[in-house]
CSV table of C-alpha atoms in Angstrom, one decimal:
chain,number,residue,atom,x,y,z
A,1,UNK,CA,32.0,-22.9,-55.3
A,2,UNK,CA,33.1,-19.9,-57.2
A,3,UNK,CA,33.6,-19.8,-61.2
A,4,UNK,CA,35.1,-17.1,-63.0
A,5,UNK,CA,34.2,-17.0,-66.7
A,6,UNK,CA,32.2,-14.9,-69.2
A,7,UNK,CA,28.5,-15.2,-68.4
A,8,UNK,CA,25.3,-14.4,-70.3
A,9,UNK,CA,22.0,-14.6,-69.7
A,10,UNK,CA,18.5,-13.5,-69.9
A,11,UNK,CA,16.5,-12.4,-67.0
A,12,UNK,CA,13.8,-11.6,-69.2
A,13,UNK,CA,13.0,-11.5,-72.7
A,14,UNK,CA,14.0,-8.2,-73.9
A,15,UNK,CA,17.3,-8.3,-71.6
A,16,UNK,CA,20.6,-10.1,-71.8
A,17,UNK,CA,23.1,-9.4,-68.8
A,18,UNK,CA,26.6,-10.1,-70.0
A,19,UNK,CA,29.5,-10.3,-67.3
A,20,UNK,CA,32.9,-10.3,-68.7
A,21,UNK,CA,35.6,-12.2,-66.4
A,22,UNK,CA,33.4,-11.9,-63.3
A,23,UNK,CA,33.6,-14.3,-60.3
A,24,UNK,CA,30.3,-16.7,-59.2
A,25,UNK,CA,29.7,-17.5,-56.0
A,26,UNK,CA,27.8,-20.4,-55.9
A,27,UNK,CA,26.4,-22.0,-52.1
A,28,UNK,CA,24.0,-25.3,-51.9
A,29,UNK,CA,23.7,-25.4,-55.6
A,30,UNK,CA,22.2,-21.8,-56.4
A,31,UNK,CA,23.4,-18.7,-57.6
A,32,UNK,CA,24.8,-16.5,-54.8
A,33,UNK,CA,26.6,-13.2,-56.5
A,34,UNK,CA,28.4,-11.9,-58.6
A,35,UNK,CA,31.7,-10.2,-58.2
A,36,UNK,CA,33.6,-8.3,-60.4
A,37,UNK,CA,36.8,-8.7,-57.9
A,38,UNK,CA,36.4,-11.1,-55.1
A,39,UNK,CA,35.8,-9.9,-51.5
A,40,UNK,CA,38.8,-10.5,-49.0
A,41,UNK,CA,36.3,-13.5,-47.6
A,42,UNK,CA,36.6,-15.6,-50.4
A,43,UNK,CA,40.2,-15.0,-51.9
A,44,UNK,CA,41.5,-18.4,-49.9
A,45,UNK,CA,39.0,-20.4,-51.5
A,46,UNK,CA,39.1,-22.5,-55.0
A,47,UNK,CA,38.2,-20.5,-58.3
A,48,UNK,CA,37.0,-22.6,-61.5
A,49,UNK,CA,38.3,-20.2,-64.1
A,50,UNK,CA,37.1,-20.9,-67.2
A,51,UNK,CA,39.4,-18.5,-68.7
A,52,UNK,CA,37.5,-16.5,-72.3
A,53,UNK,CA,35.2,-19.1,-72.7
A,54,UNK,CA,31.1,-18.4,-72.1
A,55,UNK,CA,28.6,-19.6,-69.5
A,56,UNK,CA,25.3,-20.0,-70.2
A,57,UNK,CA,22.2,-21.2,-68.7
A,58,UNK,CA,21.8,-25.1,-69.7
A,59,UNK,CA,19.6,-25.5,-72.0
A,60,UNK,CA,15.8,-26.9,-70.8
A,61,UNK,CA,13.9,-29.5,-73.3
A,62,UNK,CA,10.1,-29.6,-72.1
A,63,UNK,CA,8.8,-31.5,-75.1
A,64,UNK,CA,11.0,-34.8,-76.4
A,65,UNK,CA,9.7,-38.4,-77.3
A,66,UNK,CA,13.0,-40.3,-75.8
A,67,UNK,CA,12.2,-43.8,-77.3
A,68,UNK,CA,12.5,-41.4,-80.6
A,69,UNK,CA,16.0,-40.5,-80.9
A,70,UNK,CA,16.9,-43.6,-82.5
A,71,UNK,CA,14.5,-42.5,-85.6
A,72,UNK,CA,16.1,-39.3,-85.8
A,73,UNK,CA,16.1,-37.8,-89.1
A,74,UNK,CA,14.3,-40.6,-90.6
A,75,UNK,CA,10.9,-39.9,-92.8
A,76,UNK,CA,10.4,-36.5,-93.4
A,77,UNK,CA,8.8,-37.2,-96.8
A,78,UNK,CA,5.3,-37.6,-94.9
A,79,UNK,CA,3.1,-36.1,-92.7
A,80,UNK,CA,2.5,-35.9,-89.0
A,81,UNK,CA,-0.2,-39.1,-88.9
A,82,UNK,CA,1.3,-41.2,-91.9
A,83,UNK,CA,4.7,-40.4,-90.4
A,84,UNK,CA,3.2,-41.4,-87.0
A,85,UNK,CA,1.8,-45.0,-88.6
A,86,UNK,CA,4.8,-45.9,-90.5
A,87,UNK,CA,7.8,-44.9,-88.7
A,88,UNK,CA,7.3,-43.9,-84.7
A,89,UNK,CA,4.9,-46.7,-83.3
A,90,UNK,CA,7.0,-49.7,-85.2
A,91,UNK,CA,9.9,-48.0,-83.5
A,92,UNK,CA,7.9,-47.3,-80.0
A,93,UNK,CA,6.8,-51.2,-80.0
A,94,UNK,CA,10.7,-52.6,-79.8
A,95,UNK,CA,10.5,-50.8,-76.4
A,96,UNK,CA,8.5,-53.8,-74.5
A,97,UNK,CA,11.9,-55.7,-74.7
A,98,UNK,CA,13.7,-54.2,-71.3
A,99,UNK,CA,17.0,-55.3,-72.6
A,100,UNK,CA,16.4,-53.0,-75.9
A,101,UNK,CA,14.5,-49.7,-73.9
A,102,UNK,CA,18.0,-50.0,-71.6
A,103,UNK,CA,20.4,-49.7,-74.0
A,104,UNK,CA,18.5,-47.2,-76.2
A,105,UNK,CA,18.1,-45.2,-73.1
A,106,UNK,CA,21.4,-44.6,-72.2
A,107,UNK,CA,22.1,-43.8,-75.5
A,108,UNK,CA,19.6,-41.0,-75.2
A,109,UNK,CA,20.8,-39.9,-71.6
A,110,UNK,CA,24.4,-39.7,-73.1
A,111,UNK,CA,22.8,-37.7,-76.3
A,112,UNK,CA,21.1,-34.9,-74.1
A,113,UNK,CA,24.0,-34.8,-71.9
A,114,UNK,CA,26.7,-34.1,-74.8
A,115,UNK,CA,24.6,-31.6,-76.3
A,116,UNK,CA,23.7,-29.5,-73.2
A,117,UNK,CA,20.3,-30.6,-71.8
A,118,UNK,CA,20.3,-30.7,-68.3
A,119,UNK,CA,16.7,-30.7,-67.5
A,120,UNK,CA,13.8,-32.4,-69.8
A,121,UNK,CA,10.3,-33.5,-69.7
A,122,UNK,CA,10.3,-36.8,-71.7
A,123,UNK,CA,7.1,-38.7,-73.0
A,124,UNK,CA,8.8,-42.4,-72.9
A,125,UNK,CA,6.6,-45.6,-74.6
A,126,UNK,CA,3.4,-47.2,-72.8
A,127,UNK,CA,5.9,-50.5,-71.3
A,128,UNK,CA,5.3,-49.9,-67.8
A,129,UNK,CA,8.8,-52.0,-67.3
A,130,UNK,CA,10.4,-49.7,-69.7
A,131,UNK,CA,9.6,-46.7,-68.6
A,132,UNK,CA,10.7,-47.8,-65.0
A,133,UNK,CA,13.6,-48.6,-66.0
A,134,UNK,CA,14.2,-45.2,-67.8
A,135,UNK,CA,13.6,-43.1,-64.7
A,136,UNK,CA,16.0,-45.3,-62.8
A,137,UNK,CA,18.7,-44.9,-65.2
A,138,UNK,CA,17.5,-41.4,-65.5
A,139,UNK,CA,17.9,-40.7,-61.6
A,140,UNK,CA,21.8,-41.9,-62.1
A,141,UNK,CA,22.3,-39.4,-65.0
A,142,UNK,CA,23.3,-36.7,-63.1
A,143,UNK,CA,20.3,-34.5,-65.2
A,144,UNK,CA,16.6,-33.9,-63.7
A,145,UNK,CA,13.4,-33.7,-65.0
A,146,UNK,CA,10.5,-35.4,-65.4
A,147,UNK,CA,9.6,-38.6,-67.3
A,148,UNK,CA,5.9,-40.1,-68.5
A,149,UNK,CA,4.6,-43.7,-69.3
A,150,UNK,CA,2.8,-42.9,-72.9
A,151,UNK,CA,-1.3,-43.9,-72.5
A,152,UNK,CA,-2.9,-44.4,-75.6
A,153,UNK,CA,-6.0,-47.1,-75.8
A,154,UNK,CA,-7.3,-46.3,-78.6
A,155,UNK,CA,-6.6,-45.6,-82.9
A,156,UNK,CA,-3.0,-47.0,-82.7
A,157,UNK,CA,-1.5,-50.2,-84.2
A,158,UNK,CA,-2.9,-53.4,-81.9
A,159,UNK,CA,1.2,-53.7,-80.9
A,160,UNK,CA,0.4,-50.1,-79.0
A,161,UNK,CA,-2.7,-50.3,-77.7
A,162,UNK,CA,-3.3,-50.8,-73.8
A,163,UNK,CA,-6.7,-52.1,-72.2
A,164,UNK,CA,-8.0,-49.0,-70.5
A,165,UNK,CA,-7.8,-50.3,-66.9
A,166,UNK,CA,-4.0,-51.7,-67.0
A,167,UNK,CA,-2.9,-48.3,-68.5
A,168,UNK,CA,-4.6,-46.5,-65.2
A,169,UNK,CA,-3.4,-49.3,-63.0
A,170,UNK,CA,0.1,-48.8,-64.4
A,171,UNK,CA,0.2,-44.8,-64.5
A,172,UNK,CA,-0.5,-45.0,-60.6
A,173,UNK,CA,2.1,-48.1,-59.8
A,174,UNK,CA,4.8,-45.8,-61.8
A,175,UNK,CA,3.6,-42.7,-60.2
A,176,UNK,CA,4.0,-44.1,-56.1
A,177,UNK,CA,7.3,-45.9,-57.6
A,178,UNK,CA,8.6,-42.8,-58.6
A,179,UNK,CA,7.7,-40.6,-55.5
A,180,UNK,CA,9.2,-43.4,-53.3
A,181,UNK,CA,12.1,-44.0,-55.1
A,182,UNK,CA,13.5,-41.0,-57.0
A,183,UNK,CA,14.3,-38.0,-56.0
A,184,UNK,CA,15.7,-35.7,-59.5
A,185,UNK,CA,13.3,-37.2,-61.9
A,186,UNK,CA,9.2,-37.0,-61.1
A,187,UNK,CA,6.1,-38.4,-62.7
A,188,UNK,CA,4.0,-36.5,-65.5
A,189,UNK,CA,0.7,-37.9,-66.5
A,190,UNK,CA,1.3,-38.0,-70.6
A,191,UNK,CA,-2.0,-39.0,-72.7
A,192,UNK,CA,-0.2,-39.5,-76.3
A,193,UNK,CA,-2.9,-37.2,-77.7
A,194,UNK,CA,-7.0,-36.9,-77.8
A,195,UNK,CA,-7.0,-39.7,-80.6
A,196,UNK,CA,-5.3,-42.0,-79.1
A,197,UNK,CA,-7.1,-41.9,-75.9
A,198,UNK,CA,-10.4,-42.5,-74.6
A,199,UNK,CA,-12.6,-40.7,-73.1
A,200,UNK,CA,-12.4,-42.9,-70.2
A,201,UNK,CA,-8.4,-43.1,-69.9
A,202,UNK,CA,-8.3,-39.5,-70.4
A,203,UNK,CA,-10.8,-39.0,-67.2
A,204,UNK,CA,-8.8,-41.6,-64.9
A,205,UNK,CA,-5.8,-39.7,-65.7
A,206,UNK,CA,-7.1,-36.2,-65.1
A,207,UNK,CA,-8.2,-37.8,-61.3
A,208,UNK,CA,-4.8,-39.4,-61.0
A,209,UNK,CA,-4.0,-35.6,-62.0
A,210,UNK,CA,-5.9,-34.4,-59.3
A,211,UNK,CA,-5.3,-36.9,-56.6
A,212,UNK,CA,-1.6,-37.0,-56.7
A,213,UNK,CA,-1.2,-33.5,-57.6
A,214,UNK,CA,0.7,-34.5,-61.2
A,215,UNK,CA,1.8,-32.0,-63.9
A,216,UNK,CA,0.6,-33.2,-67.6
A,217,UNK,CA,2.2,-32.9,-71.2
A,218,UNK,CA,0.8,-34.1,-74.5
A,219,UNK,CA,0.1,-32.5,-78.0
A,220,UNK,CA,-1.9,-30.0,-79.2
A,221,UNK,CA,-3.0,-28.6,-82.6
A,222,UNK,CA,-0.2,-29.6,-84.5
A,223,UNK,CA,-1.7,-30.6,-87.8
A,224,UNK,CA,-5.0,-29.6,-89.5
A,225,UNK,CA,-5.8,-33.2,-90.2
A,226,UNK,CA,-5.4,-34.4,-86.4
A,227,UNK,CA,-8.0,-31.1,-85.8
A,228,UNK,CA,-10.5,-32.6,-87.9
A,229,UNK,CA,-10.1,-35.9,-86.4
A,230,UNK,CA,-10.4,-34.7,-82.9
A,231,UNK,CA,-13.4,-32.4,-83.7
A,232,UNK,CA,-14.8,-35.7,-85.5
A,233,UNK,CA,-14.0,-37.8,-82.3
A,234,UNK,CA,-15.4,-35.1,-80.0
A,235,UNK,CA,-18.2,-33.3,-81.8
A,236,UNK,CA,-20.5,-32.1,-78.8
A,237,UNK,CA,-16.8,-30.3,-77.6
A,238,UNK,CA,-15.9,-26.4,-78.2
A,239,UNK,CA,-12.4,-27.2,-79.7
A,240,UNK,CA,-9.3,-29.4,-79.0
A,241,UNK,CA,-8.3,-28.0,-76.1
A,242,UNK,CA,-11.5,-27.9,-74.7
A,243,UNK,CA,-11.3,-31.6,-74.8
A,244,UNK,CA,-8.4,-31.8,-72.5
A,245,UNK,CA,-9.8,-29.4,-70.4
A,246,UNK,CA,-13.3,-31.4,-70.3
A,247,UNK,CA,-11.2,-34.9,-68.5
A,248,UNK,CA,-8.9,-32.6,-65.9
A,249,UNK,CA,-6.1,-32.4,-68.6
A,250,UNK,CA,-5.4,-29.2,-68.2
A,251,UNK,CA,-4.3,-28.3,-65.1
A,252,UNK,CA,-3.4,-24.9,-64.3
A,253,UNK,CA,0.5,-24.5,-64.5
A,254,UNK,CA,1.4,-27.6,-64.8
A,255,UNK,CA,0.6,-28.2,-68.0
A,256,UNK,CA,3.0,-28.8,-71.1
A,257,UNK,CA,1.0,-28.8,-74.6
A,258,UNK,CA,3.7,-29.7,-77.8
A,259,UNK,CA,3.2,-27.6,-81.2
A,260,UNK,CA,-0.2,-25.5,-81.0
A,261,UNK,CA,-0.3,-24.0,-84.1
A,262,UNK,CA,-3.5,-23.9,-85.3
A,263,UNK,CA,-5.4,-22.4,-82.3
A,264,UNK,CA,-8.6,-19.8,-82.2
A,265,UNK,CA,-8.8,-16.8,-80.3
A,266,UNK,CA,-10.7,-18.5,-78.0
A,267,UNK,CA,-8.3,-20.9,-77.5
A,268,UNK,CA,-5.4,-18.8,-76.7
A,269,UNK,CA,-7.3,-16.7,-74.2
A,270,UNK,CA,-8.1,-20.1,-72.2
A,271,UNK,CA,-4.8,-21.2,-72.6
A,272,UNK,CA,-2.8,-18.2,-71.1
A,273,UNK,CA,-5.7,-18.3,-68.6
A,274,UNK,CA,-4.6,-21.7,-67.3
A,275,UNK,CA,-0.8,-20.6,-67.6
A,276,UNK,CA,-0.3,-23.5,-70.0
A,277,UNK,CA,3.5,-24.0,-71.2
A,278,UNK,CA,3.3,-24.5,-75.0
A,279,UNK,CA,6.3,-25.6,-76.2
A,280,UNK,CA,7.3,-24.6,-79.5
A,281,UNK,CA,8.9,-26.9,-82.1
A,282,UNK,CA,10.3,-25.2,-85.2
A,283,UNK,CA,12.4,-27.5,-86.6
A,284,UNK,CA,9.6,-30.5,-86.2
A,285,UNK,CA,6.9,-28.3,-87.8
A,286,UNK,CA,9.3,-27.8,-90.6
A,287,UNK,CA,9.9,-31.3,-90.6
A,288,UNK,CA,6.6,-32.8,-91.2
A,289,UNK,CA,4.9,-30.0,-92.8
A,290,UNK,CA,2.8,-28.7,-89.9
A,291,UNK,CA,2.8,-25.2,-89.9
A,292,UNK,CA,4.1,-22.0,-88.5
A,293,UNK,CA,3.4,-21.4,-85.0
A,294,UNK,CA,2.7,-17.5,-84.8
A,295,UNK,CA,5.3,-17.2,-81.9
A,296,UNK,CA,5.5,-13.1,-81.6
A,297,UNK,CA,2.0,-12.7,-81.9
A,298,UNK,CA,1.6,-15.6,-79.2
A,299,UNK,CA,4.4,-13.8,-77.0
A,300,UNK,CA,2.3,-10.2,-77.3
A,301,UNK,CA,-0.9,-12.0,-76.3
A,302,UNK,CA,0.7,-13.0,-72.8
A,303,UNK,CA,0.9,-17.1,-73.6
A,304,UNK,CA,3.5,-19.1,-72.2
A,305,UNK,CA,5.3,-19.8,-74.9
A,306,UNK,CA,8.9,-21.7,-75.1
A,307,UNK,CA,11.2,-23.6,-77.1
A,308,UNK,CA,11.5,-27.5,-77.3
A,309,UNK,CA,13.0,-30.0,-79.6
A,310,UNK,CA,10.3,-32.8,-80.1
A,311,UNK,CA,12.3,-35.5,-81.3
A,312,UNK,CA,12.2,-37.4,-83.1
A,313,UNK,CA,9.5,-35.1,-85.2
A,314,UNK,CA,12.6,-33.0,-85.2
A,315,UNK,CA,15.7,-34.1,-86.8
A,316,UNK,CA,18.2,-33.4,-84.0
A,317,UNK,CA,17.9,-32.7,-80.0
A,318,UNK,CA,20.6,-30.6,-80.0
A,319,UNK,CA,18.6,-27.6,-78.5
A,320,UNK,CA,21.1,-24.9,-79.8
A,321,UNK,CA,19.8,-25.9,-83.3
A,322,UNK,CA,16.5,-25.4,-82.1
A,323,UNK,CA,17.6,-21.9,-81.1
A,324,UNK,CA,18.2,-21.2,-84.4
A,325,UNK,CA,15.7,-23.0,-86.0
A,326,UNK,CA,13.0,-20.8,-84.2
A,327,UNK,CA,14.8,-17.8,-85.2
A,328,UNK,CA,14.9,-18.7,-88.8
A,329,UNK,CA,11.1,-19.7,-89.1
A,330,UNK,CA,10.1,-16.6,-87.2
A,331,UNK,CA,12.3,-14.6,-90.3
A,332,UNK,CA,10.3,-17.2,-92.7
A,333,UNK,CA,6.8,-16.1,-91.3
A,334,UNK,CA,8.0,-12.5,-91.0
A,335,UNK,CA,8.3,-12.2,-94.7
A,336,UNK,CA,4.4,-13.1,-95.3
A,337,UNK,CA,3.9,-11.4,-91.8
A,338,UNK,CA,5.4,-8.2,-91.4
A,339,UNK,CA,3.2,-7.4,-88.1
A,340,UNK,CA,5.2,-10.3,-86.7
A,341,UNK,CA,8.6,-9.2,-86.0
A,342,UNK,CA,11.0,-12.0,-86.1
A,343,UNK,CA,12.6,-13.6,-82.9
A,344,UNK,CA,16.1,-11.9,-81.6
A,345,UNK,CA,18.5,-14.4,-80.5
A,346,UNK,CA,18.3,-13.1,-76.6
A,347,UNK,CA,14.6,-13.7,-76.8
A,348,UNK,CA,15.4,-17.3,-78.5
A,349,UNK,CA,17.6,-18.2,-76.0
A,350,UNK,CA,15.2,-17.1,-72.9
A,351,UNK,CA,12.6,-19.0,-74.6
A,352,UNK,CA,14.8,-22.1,-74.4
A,353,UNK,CA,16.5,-21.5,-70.9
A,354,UNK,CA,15.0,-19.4,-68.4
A,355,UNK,CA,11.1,-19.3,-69.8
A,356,UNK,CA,11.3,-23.7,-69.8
A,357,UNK,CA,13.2,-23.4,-67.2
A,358,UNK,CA,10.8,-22.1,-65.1
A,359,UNK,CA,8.6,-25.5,-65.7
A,360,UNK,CA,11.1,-27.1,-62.9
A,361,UNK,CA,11.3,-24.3,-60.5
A,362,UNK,CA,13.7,-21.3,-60.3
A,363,UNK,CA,15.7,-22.4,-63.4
A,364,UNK,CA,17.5,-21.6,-66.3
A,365,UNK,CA,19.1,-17.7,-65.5
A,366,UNK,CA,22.0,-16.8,-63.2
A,367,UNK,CA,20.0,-14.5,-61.2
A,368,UNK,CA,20.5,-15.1,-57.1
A,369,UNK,CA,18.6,-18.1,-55.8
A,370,UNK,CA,18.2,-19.7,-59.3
A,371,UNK,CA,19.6,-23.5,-59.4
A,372,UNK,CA,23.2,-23.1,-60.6
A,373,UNK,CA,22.4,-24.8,-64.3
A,374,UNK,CA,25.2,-23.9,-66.5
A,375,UNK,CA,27.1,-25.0,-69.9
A,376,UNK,CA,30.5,-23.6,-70.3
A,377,UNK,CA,31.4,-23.2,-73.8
A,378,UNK,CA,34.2,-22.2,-76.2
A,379,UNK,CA,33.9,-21.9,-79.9
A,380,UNK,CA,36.3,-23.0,-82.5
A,381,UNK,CA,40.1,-22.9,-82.3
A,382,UNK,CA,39.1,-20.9,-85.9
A,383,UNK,CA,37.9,-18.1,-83.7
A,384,UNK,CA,42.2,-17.6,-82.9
A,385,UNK,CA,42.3,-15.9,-86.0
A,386,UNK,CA,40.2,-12.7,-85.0
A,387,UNK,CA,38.7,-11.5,-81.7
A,388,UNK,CA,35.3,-12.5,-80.6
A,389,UNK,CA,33.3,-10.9,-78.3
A,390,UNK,CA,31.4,-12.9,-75.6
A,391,UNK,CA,27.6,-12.5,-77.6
A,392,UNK,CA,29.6,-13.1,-80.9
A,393,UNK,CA,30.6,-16.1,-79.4
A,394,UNK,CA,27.4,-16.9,-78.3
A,395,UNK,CA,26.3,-16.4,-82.1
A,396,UNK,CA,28.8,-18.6,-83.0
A,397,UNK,CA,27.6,-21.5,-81.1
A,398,UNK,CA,23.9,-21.1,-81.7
A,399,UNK,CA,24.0,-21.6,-85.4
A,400,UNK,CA,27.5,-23.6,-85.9
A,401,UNK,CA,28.2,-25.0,-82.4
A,402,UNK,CA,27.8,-28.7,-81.3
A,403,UNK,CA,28.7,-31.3,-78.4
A,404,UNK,CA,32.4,-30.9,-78.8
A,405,UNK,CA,32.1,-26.7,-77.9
A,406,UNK,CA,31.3,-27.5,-74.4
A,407,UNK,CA,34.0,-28.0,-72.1
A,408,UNK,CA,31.7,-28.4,-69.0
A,409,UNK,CA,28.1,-29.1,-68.0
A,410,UNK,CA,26.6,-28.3,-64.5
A,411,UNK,CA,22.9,-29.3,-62.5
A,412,UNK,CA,22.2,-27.8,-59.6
A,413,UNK,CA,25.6,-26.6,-59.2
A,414,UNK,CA,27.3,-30.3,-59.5
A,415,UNK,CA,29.6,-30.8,-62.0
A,416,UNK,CA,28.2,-33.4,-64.7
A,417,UNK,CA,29.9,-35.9,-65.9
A,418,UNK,CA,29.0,-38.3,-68.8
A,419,UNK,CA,26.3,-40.7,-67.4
A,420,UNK,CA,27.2,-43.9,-69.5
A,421,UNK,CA,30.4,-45.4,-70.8
């Protein structure tokens, strides 16, 4: 396949290639070459040409609650755990009804689709029927990922709380399901968070770790109050991520922890240690008055740092917004912070394409041998009126841009098409 376009992107996070009206050569999914004129080899095959409009890497989400989108935007006026009690586990419970989880599924499949999200790591609810049935609708999508059955056994509403035993037997019946069954869409062990699991379910899922080799994702240091409740539930433990550490929770990696905002020293140094992803949520912090994730100082300190939506803590998953939100906040905390030089929009968008990306593999740049994972996008018919370069256009559709700006959505180098009428 060969597609001739304007491309950007970001092999690394001080660098954005730009390629005006250059040719792709695509083979077996990945990113071959570019050309700036095409060799005399390939002038008799078929070129995509996408004509002014930009190519970017799709966009990776490595932290979204997909039962969630349905409560999108919905109270903001509280607090992480109050927000958690009256809103999200009401919500999460509809989800043991199949016929409910399949239709609210699709809707979400449909969602990421139209806004760009190719690849995602998705905590889903603790129905083991559910959750199936979202990584088989998943697996028809067209997108890739991975998907986790929620564990939690333990401070949650009695409509959400498993017996420890069924939640291990059901973790491993999902996880040789999956390995038999799928092949875009793989398991990842997803403990809701330290509170809401025992000390018990979180060692049976750091052997389940360890015996089928698993990734992991869950939340860390989001809110003071849910570090004083950990510390409380865990007194004879350093810190909160010590605690995951302590049951095999944090595997070296293969590890995705959500917010982490309020971390020591200490902390950090262990975490960048392990090569743990921590995905940062602006627009959710924002949202439920968590905090400021010191992201620059983070990135200086070596820590694996990217950017993810968290719905529905956030109020959108179009990950573009996120972009932008993470810009803004770092401008925010820049003010109070002047060490802390705010976020660039190249570094933004390697955070949320190439640097998640790298989560599922060779992922998320156009750089030769990198899964061909692309968005094709052209900004408003407004833009007619005056000349736009490629970045400006870029700029364009990071803070104004939406589903309708993208004209075509690739995985893996296969043309995606909308998974669900």
């Amino acid at each position: 396949m060969i597609i001739k376009g304007n491309f950007l992107y970001t092999p690394s996070i001080d660098e954005m290639v730009v390629k005006e009206q250059a040719y792709l050569l695509i083979e077996n999914g990945k990113v071959k070459a570019f050309y700036d004129t095409l060799p005399e080899e390939y002038r008799q095959e078929k070129v995509i040409d996408y004509g002014e409009a930009i190519i970017i890497p799709a966009f990776n989400d490595v932290h979204i609650h997909a039962p969630q989108l349905i409560n999108r935007g919905v109270g903001f006026d509280k607090e992480l755990l109050p927000w958690l009690e009256t809103y999200t586990f009401p919500v999460e419970a509809k989800y043991k009804d199949v016929a409910f989880a399949e239709k609210a599924y699709k809707l979400f499949l449909n969602r990421l689709w139209a806004v760009g999200t190719m690849r995602f790591s998705a905590f889903a609810t603790l129905h083991k029927d559910a959750t199936w049935r979202f990584m088989e609708l998943a697996e028809q999508s067209g997108l890739s990922g991975y998907i986790g059955k929620v564990n939690m056994d333990r401070n949650s509403p009695d409509i959400l709380i498993e017996d420890t035993e069924q939640s291990l037997a059901d973790t491993e019946e999902l996880i040789i399901r999956s390995r038999e069954k799928l092949k875009e869409f793989s398991y990842i062990l997803t403990p809701r968070f330290v509170p809401a699991t025992t000390e018990k379910l979180m060692q049976g899922l750091g052997d389940l770790g360890e015996k089928y080799n698993l990734p992991v994702q869950s939340h860390l240091s989001e809110n003071r109050s849910e570090i004083a409740w950990v510390k409380g539930l865990h007194p004879s433990i350093e810190d909160y991520t010590r605690v995951y550490e302590t049951y095999g929770l944090m595997r070296s990696n293969r590890t995705i922890m959500a917010h982490a905002i309020w971390l020591s020293d200490k902390e950090k140094d262990f975490l960048k240690e392990k090569g743990v992803m921590l995905a940062h949520c602006a627009q959710s912090n924002a949202d439920l008055s968590s905090g400021v994730m010191p992201l620059r100082k983070n990135l200086e300190r070596g820590l694996r740092c990217c950017i993810a939506s968290d719905i529905a803590g956030s109020h959108t998953p179009d990950m573009n917004r996120h972009v932008a939100a993470s810009i803004e906040l770092s401008k925010v905390n820049w003010l109070s912070h002047p060490e802390e030089k705010a976020l660039q929009l190249p570094e933004a968008l390697y955070l949320a394409t190439k640097q998640s990306g790298s989560f599922f593999g060779k992922v998320g740049s156009f750089e030769e041998g990198y899964d061909f994972d692309a968005l094709v996008i052209e900004t408003d018919e407004m833009d007619g009126l005056l000349p736009r370069t490629p970045f400006e256009k870029l700029e364009q559709y990071i803070y104004d841009g939406n589903d309708r700006n993208i004209l075509a959505r690739y995985c893996k180098g296969k043309f995606v098409a909308k998974p669900f009428a």
